[in-house]
């Protein structure tokens, strides 16, 4: 039995909180669902098909998407990556993204992916604003020693409720969310020329070995190997 991409596309049209897309080896969209069109403020698939993320998203977002695509097209699988997306009101919101290589006759011919909304306001009720403030604090202070008590003060939650709410919305604990934010910022900075030790410190890691260990756990690469893959930076000592 052969399943056509258009059939999958039609299935995902019925799911309003999930973006679905297929791209070719050049990163150009070949299939998208209606949710993605609504988020972009577009009416027809023809307005997206054949274009890349860099052509339809703001620079700050598209750079991440293009980098992810390059990793997946080289064979990497991305699972549950927490990232910012634009919603229908053009406001940013958090999603979990999964991308996989699209293999045809043993060769990678493109990629297929989904991005699922994380806990939107309508489904969270009164908890939404408290969690939004907690996430905003983590996002603003990821480079610092973030104390759990600060998040409890911001939300007014007990520790168990905070952990439970984060797991419900983000499928991660507050500490895991903080680590994910730090790693995502480090991935940005590795495009530049700062040393790996400086980047680790700037992203809130206590020492270079801790940074390297966490980075590899999240991405599958050491910071040095990741930098080499993306062609960023300058020569680095072998420690990273």
mmCIF file of C-alpha atoms in Angstrom:
data_model
loop_
_atom_site.group_PDB
_atom_site.id
_atom_site.type_symbol
_atom_site.label_atom_id
_atom_site.label_comp_id
_atom_site.label_asym_id
_atom_site.label_seq_id
_atom_site.Cartn_x
_atom_site.Cartn_y
_atom_site.Cartn_z
ATOM 1 C CA UNK A 1 0.000 0.000 0.000
ATOM 2 C CA UNK A 2 1.324 3.416 -0.970
ATOM 3 C CA UNK A 3 0.268 6.524 0.961
ATOM 4 C CA UNK A 4 0.343 9.754 -1.012
ATOM 5 C CA UNK A 5 1.629 12.950 0.675
ATOM 6 C CA UNK A 6 -1.555 14.739 -0.395
ATOM 7 C CA UNK A 7 -3.613 12.265 1.655
ATOM 8 C CA UNK A 8 -1.526 13.003 4.753
ATOM 9 C CA UNK A 9 -1.848 16.720 4.012
ATOM 10 C CA UNK A 10 -5.645 16.420 3.915
ATOM 11 C CA UNK A 11 -5.647 14.523 7.212
ATOM 12 C CA UNK A 12 -3.643 17.244 8.960
ATOM 13 C CA UNK A 13 -5.981 19.900 7.556
ATOM 14 C CA UNK A 14 -8.457 18.706 10.179
ATOM 15 C CA UNK A 15 -6.101 19.361 13.115
ATOM 16 C CA UNK A 16 -6.070 23.085 13.988
ATOM 17 C CA UNK A 17 -3.229 23.033 16.540
ATOM 18 C CA UNK A 18 -0.679 21.129 14.417
ATOM 19 C CA UNK A 19 1.395 22.424 11.504
ATOM 20 C CA UNK A 20 2.288 19.797 8.889
ATOM 21 C CA UNK A 21 4.830 20.203 6.106
ATOM 22 C CA UNK A 22 6.989 18.351 3.603
ATOM 23 C CA UNK A 23 10.074 19.927 2.014
ATOM 24 C CA UNK A 24 12.387 18.877 -0.805
ATOM 25 C CA UNK A 25 16.180 18.648 -0.606
ATOM 26 C CA UNK A 26 16.496 22.400 -1.217
ATOM 27 C CA UNK A 27 14.278 23.164 1.782
ATOM 28 C CA UNK A 28 11.343 24.218 -0.414
ATOM 29 C CA UNK A 29 7.840 23.407 0.769
ATOM 30 C CA UNK A 30 6.034 20.802 -1.329
ATOM 31 C CA UNK A 31 3.073 20.147 1.004
ATOM 32 C CA UNK A 32 1.569 22.141 3.899
ATOM 33 C CA UNK A 33 -1.698 21.964 5.805
ATOM 34 C CA UNK A 34 -4.342 24.630 6.279
ATOM 35 C CA UNK A 35 -3.162 25.466 9.804
ATOM 36 C CA UNK A 36 0.173 26.620 8.420
ATOM 37 C CA UNK A 37 -1.568 28.761 5.814
ATOM 38 C CA UNK A 38 -3.718 30.419 8.485
ATOM 39 C CA UNK A 39 -0.649 31.141 10.629
ATOM 40 C CA UNK A 40 1.002 32.831 7.663
ATOM 41 C CA UNK A 41 -2.122 34.789 6.730
ATOM 42 C CA UNK A 42 -2.290 33.062 3.337
ATOM 43 C CA UNK A 43 -5.251 31.500 1.558
ATOM 44 C CA UNK A 44 -3.814 29.075 -0.969
ATOM 45 C CA UNK A 45 -1.106 26.426 -0.863
ATOM 46 C CA UNK A 46 0.348 27.836 -4.063
ATOM 47 C CA UNK A 47 1.473 30.857 -2.026
ATOM 48 C CA UNK A 48 3.832 28.585 -0.029
ATOM 49 C CA UNK A 49 4.716 25.687 -2.329
ATOM 50 C CA UNK A 50 8.146 26.109 -3.889
ATOM 51 C CA UNK A 51 9.281 28.671 -1.336
ATOM 52 C CA UNK A 52 11.722 28.222 1.563
ATOM 53 C CA UNK A 53 11.325 29.156 5.235
ATOM 54 C CA UNK A 54 13.675 32.109 4.646
ATOM 55 C CA UNK A 55 11.207 33.481 2.098
ATOM 56 C CA UNK A 56 8.088 33.351 4.254
ATOM 57 C CA UNK A 57 9.193 33.757 7.892
ATOM 58 C CA UNK A 58 10.882 36.662 9.722
ATOM 59 C CA UNK A 59 14.668 36.399 9.789
ATOM 60 C CA UNK A 60 14.868 35.589 13.494
ATOM 61 C CA UNK A 61 12.680 32.517 13.062
ATOM 62 C CA UNK A 62 13.704 31.400 9.586
ATOM 63 C CA UNK A 63 17.396 31.120 10.510
ATOM 64 C CA UNK A 64 16.504 28.439 13.067
ATOM 65 C CA UNK A 65 14.277 26.582 10.614
ATOM 66 C CA UNK A 66 16.917 26.601 7.863
ATOM 67 C CA UNK A 67 19.531 25.281 10.294
ATOM 68 C CA UNK A 68 17.192 22.497 11.424
ATOM 69 C CA UNK A 69 16.439 21.553 7.814
ATOM 70 C CA UNK A 70 20.132 21.192 7.022
ATOM 71 C CA UNK A 71 20.579 18.856 9.988
ATOM 72 C CA UNK A 72 17.601 16.698 9.017
ATOM 73 C CA UNK A 73 18.594 16.548 5.352
ATOM 74 C CA UNK A 74 21.954 15.175 6.500
ATOM 75 C CA UNK A 75 20.139 12.331 8.274
ATOM 76 C CA UNK A 76 19.396 13.688 11.755
ATOM 77 C CA UNK A 77 16.005 13.201 13.423
ATOM 78 C CA UNK A 78 14.645 16.106 15.488
ATOM 79 C CA UNK A 79 12.208 15.089 18.233
ATOM 80 C CA UNK A 80 10.140 17.412 20.416
ATOM 81 C CA UNK A 81 12.193 20.550 19.887
ATOM 82 C CA UNK A 82 10.594 23.436 21.772
ATOM 83 C CA UNK A 83 10.644 26.533 19.596
ATOM 84 C CA UNK A 84 8.827 29.762 18.794
ATOM 85 C CA UNK A 85 6.265 29.924 15.982
ATOM 86 C CA UNK A 86 3.945 32.618 14.722
ATOM 87 C CA UNK A 87 0.267 32.112 15.478
ATOM 88 C CA UNK A 88 -2.685 33.389 13.472
ATOM 89 C CA UNK A 89 -2.572 36.781 15.222
ATOM 90 C CA UNK A 90 1.137 37.032 14.230
ATOM 91 C CA UNK A 91 2.078 36.745 17.900
ATOM 92 C CA UNK A 92 4.833 34.269 18.824
ATOM 93 C CA UNK A 93 3.954 31.122 20.720
ATOM 94 C CA UNK A 94 5.642 27.892 21.735
ATOM 95 C CA UNK A 95 5.461 24.617 19.811
ATOM 96 C CA UNK A 96 7.048 21.178 19.925
ATOM 97 C CA UNK A 97 8.549 20.346 16.536
ATOM 98 C CA UNK A 98 9.450 16.951 15.089
ATOM 99 C CA UNK A 99 11.294 16.567 11.769
ATOM 100 C CA UNK A 100 12.496 13.426 9.990
ATOM 101 C CA UNK A 101 14.354 12.732 6.768
ATOM 102 C CA UNK A 102 12.062 11.633 3.931
ATOM 103 C CA UNK A 103 13.763 8.562 2.483
ATOM 104 C CA UNK A 104 12.841 7.319 -1.002
ATOM 105 C CA UNK A 105 14.538 4.206 -2.411
ATOM 106 C CA UNK A 106 17.254 4.491 0.216
ATOM 107 C CA UNK A 107 18.091 8.151 -0.458
ATOM 108 C CA UNK A 108 17.082 11.275 1.487
ATOM 109 C CA UNK A 109 14.841 13.237 -0.878
ATOM 110 C CA UNK A 110 13.472 15.764 1.586
ATOM 111 C CA UNK A 111 12.003 16.026 5.058
ATOM 112 C CA UNK A 112 8.633 15.683 6.741
ATOM 113 C CA UNK A 113 7.604 17.376 9.957
ATOM 114 C CA UNK A 114 4.972 18.617 12.352
ATOM 115 C CA UNK A 115 4.850 21.390 14.949
ATOM 116 C CA UNK A 116 2.304 20.993 17.751
ATOM 117 C CA UNK A 117 1.063 23.935 19.788
ATOM 118 C CA UNK A 118 1.901 23.929 23.474
ATOM 119 C CA UNK A 119 -0.904 24.706 25.899
ATOM 120 C CA UNK A 120 -2.786 27.611 24.418
ATOM 121 C CA UNK A 121 -4.917 29.950 26.452
ATOM 122 C CA UNK A 122 -8.289 28.357 25.711
ATOM 123 C CA UNK A 123 -7.218 24.948 27.025
ATOM 124 C CA UNK A 124 -5.340 26.139 30.116
ATOM 125 C CA UNK A 125 -7.816 28.527 31.637
ATOM 126 C CA UNK A 126 -6.584 30.489 34.654
ATOM 127 C CA UNK A 127 -3.188 28.754 34.656
ATOM 128 C CA UNK A 128 -2.218 30.218 31.289
ATOM 129 C CA UNK A 129 -1.083 33.632 32.499
ATOM 130 C CA UNK A 130 0.979 32.255 35.385
ATOM 131 C CA UNK A 131 2.758 29.760 33.136
ATOM 132 C CA UNK A 132 3.317 32.424 30.507
ATOM 133 C CA UNK A 133 5.003 34.626 33.110
ATOM 134 C CA UNK A 134 7.128 31.728 34.368
ATOM 135 C CA UNK A 135 8.269 30.893 30.839
ATOM 136 C CA UNK A 136 8.981 34.562 30.137
ATOM 137 C CA UNK A 137 11.169 34.673 33.256
ATOM 138 C CA UNK A 138 13.116 31.597 32.140
ATOM 139 C CA UNK A 139 13.506 33.062 28.674
ATOM 140 C CA UNK A 140 14.791 36.380 30.040
ATOM 141 C CA UNK A 141 17.100 34.953 32.714
ATOM 142 C CA UNK A 142 18.362 31.686 31.190
ATOM 143 C CA UNK A 143 21.978 32.901 31.590
ATOM 144 C CA UNK A 144 21.546 33.318 35.346
ATOM 145 C CA UNK A 145 21.175 30.932 38.277
ATOM 146 C CA UNK A 146 17.389 30.664 38.116
ATOM 147 C CA UNK A 147 15.912 29.671 41.470
ATOM 148 C CA UNK A 148 12.855 27.440 41.644
ATOM 149 C CA UNK A 149 11.485 29.641 44.432
ATOM 150 C CA UNK A 150 11.359 32.550 41.994
ATOM 151 C CA UNK A 151 9.084 30.554 39.678
ATOM 152 C CA UNK A 152 6.901 29.603 42.642
ATOM 153 C CA UNK A 153 6.626 33.281 43.613
ATOM 154 C CA UNK A 154 5.751 34.272 40.038
ATOM 155 C CA UNK A 155 3.039 31.651 39.590
ATOM 156 C CA UNK A 156 1.742 31.309 43.131
ATOM 157 C CA UNK A 157 1.857 27.534 42.603
ATOM 158 C CA UNK A 158 3.116 24.881 44.961
ATOM 159 C CA UNK A 159 6.186 22.978 43.787
ATOM 160 C CA UNK A 160 4.123 19.926 42.839
ATOM 161 C CA UNK A 161 1.614 22.027 40.894
ATOM 162 C CA UNK A 162 4.392 23.884 39.073
ATOM 163 C CA UNK A 163 6.054 20.616 38.036
ATOM 164 C CA UNK A 164 2.697 19.112 37.040
ATOM 165 C CA UNK A 165 1.671 22.174 35.010
ATOM 166 C CA UNK A 166 4.992 22.344 33.169
ATOM 167 C CA UNK A 167 4.781 18.652 32.305
ATOM 168 C CA UNK A 168 1.216 19.075 31.069
ATOM 169 C CA UNK A 169 2.044 21.993 28.790
ATOM 170 C CA UNK A 170 5.680 21.493 27.789
ATOM 171 C CA UNK A 171 6.150 17.755 28.437
ATOM 172 C CA UNK A 172 9.193 18.861 30.463
ATOM 173 C CA UNK A 173 10.040 19.973 33.983
ATOM 174 C CA UNK A 174 10.966 23.638 34.595
ATOM 175 C CA UNK A 175 14.650 22.632 34.765
ATOM 176 C CA UNK A 176 14.396 20.776 31.450
ATOM 177 C CA UNK A 177 12.739 23.792 29.828
ATOM 178 C CA UNK A 178 15.537 26.019 31.154
ATOM 179 C CA UNK A 179 18.182 23.665 29.763
ATOM 180 C CA UNK A 180 16.411 23.568 26.387
ATOM 181 C CA UNK A 181 16.346 27.374 26.228
ATOM 182 C CA UNK A 182 20.050 27.543 27.100
ATOM 183 C CA UNK A 183 20.969 25.011 24.422
ATOM 184 C CA UNK A 184 18.914 26.790 21.773
ATOM 185 C CA UNK A 185 20.688 30.067 22.542
ATOM 186 C CA UNK A 186 24.049 28.287 22.456
ATOM 187 C CA UNK A 187 23.196 26.931 18.999
ATOM 188 C CA UNK A 188 22.656 30.524 17.863
ATOM 189 C CA UNK A 189 25.926 31.721 19.356
ATOM 190 C CA UNK A 190 27.942 28.880 17.833
ATOM 191 C CA UNK A 191 27.396 30.509 14.449
ATOM 192 C CA UNK A 192 29.667 33.319 15.669
ATOM 193 C CA UNK A 193 33.312 33.504 16.704
ATOM 194 C CA UNK A 194 33.107 33.442 20.524
ATOM 195 C CA UNK A 195 34.978 30.594 22.179
ATOM 196 C CA UNK A 196 32.965 27.587 23.277
ATOM 197 C CA UNK A 197 33.890 28.261 26.907
ATOM 198 C CA UNK A 198 32.541 31.823 26.635
ATOM 199 C CA UNK A 199 29.342 30.623 24.962
ATOM 200 C CA UNK A 200 28.739 28.072 27.703
ATOM 201 C CA UNK A 201 29.187 30.721 30.370
ATOM 202 C CA UNK A 202 26.964 33.192 28.499
ATOM 203 C CA UNK A 203 24.217 30.570 28.371
ATOM 204 C CA UNK A 204 24.239 29.839 32.088
ATOM 205 C CA UNK A 205 26.434 26.745 32.326
ATOM 206 C CA UNK A 206 28.807 26.620 35.282
ATOM 207 C CA UNK A 207 31.741 25.160 33.361
ATOM 208 C CA UNK A 208 32.700 23.964 29.902
ATOM 209 C CA UNK A 209 32.395 20.265 30.703
ATOM 210 C CA UNK A 210 28.821 20.713 31.949
ATOM 211 C CA UNK A 211 27.989 22.719 28.824
ATOM 212 C CA UNK A 212 29.470 20.073 26.529
ATOM 213 C CA UNK A 213 27.663 17.252 28.334
ATOM 214 C CA UNK A 214 24.243 18.956 28.220
ATOM 215 C CA UNK A 215 24.707 20.150 24.635
ATOM 216 C CA UNK A 216 25.537 16.643 23.426
ATOM 217 C CA UNK A 217 22.594 15.168 25.332
ATOM 218 C CA UNK A 218 20.217 17.601 23.590
ATOM 219 C CA UNK A 219 21.677 17.633 20.068
ATOM 220 C CA UNK A 220 23.768 14.498 19.690
ATOM 221 C CA UNK A 221 26.872 16.612 18.996
ATOM 222 C CA UNK A 222 29.498 18.285 21.122
ATOM 223 C CA UNK A 223 29.547 22.098 20.728
ATOM 224 C CA UNK A 224 32.762 21.803 18.737
ATOM 225 C CA UNK A 225 31.321 19.156 16.391
ATOM 226 C CA UNK A 226 28.124 21.168 15.952
ATOM 227 C CA UNK A 227 30.101 24.305 15.101
ATOM 228 C CA UNK A 228 32.092 22.353 12.514
ATOM 229 C CA UNK A 229 28.849 21.103 10.907
ATOM 230 C CA UNK A 230 27.396 24.581 10.517
ATOM 231 C CA UNK A 231 30.681 26.195 9.478
ATOM 232 C CA UNK A 232 30.692 28.739 12.299
ATOM 233 C CA UNK A 233 33.436 30.159 14.466
ATOM 234 C CA UNK A 234 37.183 29.875 14.305
ATOM 235 C CA UNK A 235 39.671 27.304 15.515
ATOM 236 C CA UNK A 236 38.910 25.804 18.936
ATOM 237 C CA UNK A 237 41.012 23.783 21.359
ATOM 238 C CA UNK A 238 40.217 20.078 21.486
ATOM 239 C CA UNK A 239 38.530 20.270 24.919
ATOM 240 C CA UNK A 240 35.116 21.048 23.393
#
